Short mmCIF file of C-alpha atoms in Angstrom, two decimals:
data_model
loop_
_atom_site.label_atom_id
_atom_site.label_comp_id
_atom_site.label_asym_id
_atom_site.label_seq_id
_atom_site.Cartn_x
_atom_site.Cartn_y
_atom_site.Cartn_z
CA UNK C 1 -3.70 -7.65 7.28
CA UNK C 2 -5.83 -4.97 8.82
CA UNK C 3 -4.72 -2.17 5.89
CA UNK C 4 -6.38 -0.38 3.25
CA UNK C 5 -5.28 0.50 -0.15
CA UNK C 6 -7.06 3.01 -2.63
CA UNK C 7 -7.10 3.45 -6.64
CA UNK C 8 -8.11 6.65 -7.57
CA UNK C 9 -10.36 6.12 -10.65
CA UNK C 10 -9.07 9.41 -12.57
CA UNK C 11 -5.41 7.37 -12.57
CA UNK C 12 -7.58 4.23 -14.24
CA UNK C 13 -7.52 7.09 -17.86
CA UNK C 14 -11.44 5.87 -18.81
CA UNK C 15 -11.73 6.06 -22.48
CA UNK C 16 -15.58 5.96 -23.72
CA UNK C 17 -16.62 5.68 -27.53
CA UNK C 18 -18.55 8.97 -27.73
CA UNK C 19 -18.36 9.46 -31.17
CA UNK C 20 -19.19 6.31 -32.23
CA UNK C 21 -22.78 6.33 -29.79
CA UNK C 22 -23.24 9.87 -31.53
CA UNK C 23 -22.68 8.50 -34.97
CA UNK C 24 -24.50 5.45 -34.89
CA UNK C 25 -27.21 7.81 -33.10
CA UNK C 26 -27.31 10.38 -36.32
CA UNK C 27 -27.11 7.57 -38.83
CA UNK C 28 -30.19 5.95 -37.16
CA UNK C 29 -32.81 5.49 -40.04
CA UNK C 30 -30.95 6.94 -42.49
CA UNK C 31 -30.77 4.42 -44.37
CA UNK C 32 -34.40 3.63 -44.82
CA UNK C 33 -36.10 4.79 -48.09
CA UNK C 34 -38.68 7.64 -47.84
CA UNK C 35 -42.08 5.35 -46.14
CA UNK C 36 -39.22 3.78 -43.73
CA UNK C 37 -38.17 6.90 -42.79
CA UNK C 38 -41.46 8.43 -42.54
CA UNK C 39 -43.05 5.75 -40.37
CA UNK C 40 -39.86 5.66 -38.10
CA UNK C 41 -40.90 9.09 -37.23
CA UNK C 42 -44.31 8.70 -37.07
CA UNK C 43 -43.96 5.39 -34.78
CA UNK C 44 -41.14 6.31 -32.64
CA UNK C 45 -39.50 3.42 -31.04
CA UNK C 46 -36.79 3.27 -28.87
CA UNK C 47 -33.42 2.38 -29.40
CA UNK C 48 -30.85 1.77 -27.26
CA UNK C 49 -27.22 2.15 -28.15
CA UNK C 50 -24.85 0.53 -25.89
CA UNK C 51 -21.58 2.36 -24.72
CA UNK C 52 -18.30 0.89 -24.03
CA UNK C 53 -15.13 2.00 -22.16
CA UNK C 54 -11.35 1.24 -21.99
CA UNK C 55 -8.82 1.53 -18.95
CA UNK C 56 -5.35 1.30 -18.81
CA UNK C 57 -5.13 -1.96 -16.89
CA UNK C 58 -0.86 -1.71 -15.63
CA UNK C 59 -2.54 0.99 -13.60
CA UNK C 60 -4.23 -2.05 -11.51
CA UNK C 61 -1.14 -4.14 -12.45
CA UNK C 62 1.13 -1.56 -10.57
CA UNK C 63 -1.62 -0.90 -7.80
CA UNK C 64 -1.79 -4.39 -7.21
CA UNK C 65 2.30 -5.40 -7.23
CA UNK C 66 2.52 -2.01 -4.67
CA UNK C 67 0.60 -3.68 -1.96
CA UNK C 68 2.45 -7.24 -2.77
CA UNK C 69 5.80 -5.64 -2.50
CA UNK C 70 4.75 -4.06 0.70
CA UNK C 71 2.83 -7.33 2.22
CA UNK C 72 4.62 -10.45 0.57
CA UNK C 73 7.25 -11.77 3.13
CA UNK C 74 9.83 -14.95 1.72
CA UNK C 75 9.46 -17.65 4.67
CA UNK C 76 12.76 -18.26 6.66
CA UNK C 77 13.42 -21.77 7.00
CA UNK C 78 14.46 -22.97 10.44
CA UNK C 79 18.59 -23.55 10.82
CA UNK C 80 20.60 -26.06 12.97
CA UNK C 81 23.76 -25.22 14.71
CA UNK C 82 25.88 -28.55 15.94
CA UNK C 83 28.92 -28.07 18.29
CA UNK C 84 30.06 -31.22 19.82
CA UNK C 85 27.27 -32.68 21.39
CA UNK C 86 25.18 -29.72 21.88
CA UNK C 87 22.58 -28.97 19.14
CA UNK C 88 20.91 -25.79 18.74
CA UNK C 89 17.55 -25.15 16.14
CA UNK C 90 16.86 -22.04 15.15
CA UNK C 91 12.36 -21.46 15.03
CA UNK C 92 11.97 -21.37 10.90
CA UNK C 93 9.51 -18.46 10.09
CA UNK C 94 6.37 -18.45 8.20
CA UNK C 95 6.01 -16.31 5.00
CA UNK C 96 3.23 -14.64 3.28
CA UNK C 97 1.93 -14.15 -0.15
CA UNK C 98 -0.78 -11.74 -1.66
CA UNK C 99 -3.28 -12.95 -4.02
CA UNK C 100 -2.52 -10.43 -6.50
CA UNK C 101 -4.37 -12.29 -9.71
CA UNK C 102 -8.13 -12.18 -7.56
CA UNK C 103 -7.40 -8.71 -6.47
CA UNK C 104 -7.11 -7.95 -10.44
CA UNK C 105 -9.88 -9.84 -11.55
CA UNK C 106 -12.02 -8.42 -8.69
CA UNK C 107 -11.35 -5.32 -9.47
CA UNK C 108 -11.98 -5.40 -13.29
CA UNK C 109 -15.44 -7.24 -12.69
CA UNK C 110 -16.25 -4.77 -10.49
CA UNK C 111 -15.95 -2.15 -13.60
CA UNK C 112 -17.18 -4.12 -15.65
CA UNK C 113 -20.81 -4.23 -14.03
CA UNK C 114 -20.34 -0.12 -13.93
CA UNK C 115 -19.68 2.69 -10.98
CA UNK C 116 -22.10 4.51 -8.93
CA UNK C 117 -19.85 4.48 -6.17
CA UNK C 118 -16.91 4.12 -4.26
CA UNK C 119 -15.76 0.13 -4.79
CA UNK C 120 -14.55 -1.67 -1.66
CA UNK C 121 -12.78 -5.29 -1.72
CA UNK C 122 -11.67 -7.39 0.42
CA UNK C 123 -8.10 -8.99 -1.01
CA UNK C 124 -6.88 -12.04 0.34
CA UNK C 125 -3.43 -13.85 0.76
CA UNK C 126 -1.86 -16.84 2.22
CA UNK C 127 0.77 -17.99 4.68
CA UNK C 128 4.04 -19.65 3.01
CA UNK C 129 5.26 -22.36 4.90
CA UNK C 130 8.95 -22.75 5.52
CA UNK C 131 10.76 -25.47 3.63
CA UNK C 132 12.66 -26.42 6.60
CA UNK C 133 10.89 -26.24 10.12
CA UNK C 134 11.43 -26.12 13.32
CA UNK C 135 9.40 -28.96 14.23
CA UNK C 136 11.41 -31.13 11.56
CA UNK C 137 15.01 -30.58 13.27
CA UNK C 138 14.28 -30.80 16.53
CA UNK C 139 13.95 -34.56 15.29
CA UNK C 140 17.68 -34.29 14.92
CA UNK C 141 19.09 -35.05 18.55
CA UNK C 142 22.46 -37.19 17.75
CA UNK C 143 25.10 -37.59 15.55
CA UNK C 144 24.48 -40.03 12.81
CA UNK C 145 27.93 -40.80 11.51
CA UNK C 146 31.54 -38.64 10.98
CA UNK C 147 33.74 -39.17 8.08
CA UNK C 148 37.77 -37.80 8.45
CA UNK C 149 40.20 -37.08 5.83
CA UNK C 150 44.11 -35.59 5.93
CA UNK C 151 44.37 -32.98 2.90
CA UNK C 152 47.76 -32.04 5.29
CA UNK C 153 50.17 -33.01 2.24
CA UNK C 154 48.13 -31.36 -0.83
CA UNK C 155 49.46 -28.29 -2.39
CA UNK C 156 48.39 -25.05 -1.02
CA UNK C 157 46.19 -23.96 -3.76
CA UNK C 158 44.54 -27.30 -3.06
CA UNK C 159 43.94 -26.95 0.49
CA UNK C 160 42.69 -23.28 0.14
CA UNK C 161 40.06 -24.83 -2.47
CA UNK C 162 39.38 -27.54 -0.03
CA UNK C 163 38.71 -25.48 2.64
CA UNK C 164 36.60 -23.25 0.75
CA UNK C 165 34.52 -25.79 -1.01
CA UNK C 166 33.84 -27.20 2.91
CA UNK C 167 33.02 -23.62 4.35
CA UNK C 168 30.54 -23.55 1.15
CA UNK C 169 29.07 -27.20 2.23
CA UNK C 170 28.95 -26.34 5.85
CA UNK C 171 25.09 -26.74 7.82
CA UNK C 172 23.71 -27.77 4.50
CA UNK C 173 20.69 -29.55 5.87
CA UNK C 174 19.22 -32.56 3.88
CA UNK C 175 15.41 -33.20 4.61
CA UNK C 176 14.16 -36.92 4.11
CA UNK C 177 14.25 -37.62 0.49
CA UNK C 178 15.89 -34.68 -0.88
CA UNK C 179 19.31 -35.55 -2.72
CA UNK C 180 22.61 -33.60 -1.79
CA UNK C 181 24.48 -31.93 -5.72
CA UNK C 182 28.16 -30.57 -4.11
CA UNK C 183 27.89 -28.35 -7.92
CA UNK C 184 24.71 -26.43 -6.45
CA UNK C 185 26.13 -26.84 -2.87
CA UNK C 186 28.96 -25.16 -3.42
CA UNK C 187 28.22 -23.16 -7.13
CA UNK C 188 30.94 -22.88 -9.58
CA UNK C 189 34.57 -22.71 -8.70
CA UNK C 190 36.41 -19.85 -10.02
CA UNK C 191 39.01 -17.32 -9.85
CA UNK C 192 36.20 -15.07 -9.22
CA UNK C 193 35.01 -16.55 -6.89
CA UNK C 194 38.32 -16.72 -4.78
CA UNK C 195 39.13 -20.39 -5.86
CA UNK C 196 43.30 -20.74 -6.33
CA UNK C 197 44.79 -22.99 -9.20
CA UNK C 198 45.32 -26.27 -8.51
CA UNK C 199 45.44 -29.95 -9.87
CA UNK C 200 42.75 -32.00 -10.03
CA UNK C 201 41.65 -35.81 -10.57
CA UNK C 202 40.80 -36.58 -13.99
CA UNK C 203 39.64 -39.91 -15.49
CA UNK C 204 41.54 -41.26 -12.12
CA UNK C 205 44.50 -39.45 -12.81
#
């Protein structure tokens, strides 16, 4: 999205195996017997010895989940307001997600084939839908059917619960397909959450 991010490589703590190159170095030949040694030194041959290096890699980890926190947005999903016969959609909004895995493994290839200079990547990232759009309400232009129930004689605690329970339930939208649950509608009901004792139906009673 136009910004740039940089990982100062002193914060990566490089680690090289110095004293293992300088003792496989001094034990080189060693143990030859006395012609080995002796044409080793008068045929001199090279021989490479291969370094290798650790990083702390939650330094990219936290580098990486910085610029997520910063650039990941959760999409908004578009709302429907119904008042009589006027209906009113709210526009959903579109959400975004860094690709914070290829950023990592980008950046650890990219020290892995060794640094003779500054590193520059391009990250990437994608747009998040919305579950609920826009473009899917606006389908909704009439009133498909109205149910009506008297609660007028139940106890208080039982209206209050009622009442709650419906505020709870209230612009719940159902997309084609999906299947309404009133327990993950409306959650648990408890004290704590301002519920009021009251009888309920049981096995019909």
């Amino acid at each position: 999205e136009g910004k740039s991010y940089e990982l100062p490589m002193e914060s990566l703590g490089f680690n090289y195996n110095f004293e293992e190159i300088v003792d496989e170095a001094y034990s080189f030949g060693k143990d030859q017997k006395l012609f080995g040694k002796y044409s080793l030194i008068k045929n001199p041959s090279d021989k490479k010895i291969e370094y290798k290096y650790s990083y702390n890699e939650e330094v990219i980890d936290t580098f990486v989940q910085g610029i997520a926190n910063e650039l990941n947005k959760e999409a908004k999903n578009a709302t429907i307001t119904i008042s009589g016969s006027n209906i009113k959609v709210t526009d959903d909004i579109k959400g975004y997600k860094v690709n914070g895995d290829a950023i990592k493994e980008s950046i650890k290839a990219k020290l892995s084939e060794g640094i003779t200079d500054n590193i520059t990547l391009e990250g990437s990232g994608e747009v998040v839908e919305a579950k609920i759009t826009a473009e899917a309400l606006n389908k909704i232009d009439t009133k498909i059917s109205s149910y009506t129930t008297n609660y007028s004689s139940s106890a208080s605690g039982r209206a209050y619960n009622v009442e709650l329970s419906a505020r709870s339930i209230n612009g719940t939208v159902l997309m084609p397909g999906e299947v309404f649950s009133y327990n993950q509608v409306v959650g648990e009901r408890t004290a704590s959450r301002g519920y009021k004792e009251a009888g309920v139906y049981v096995g019909n009673k």
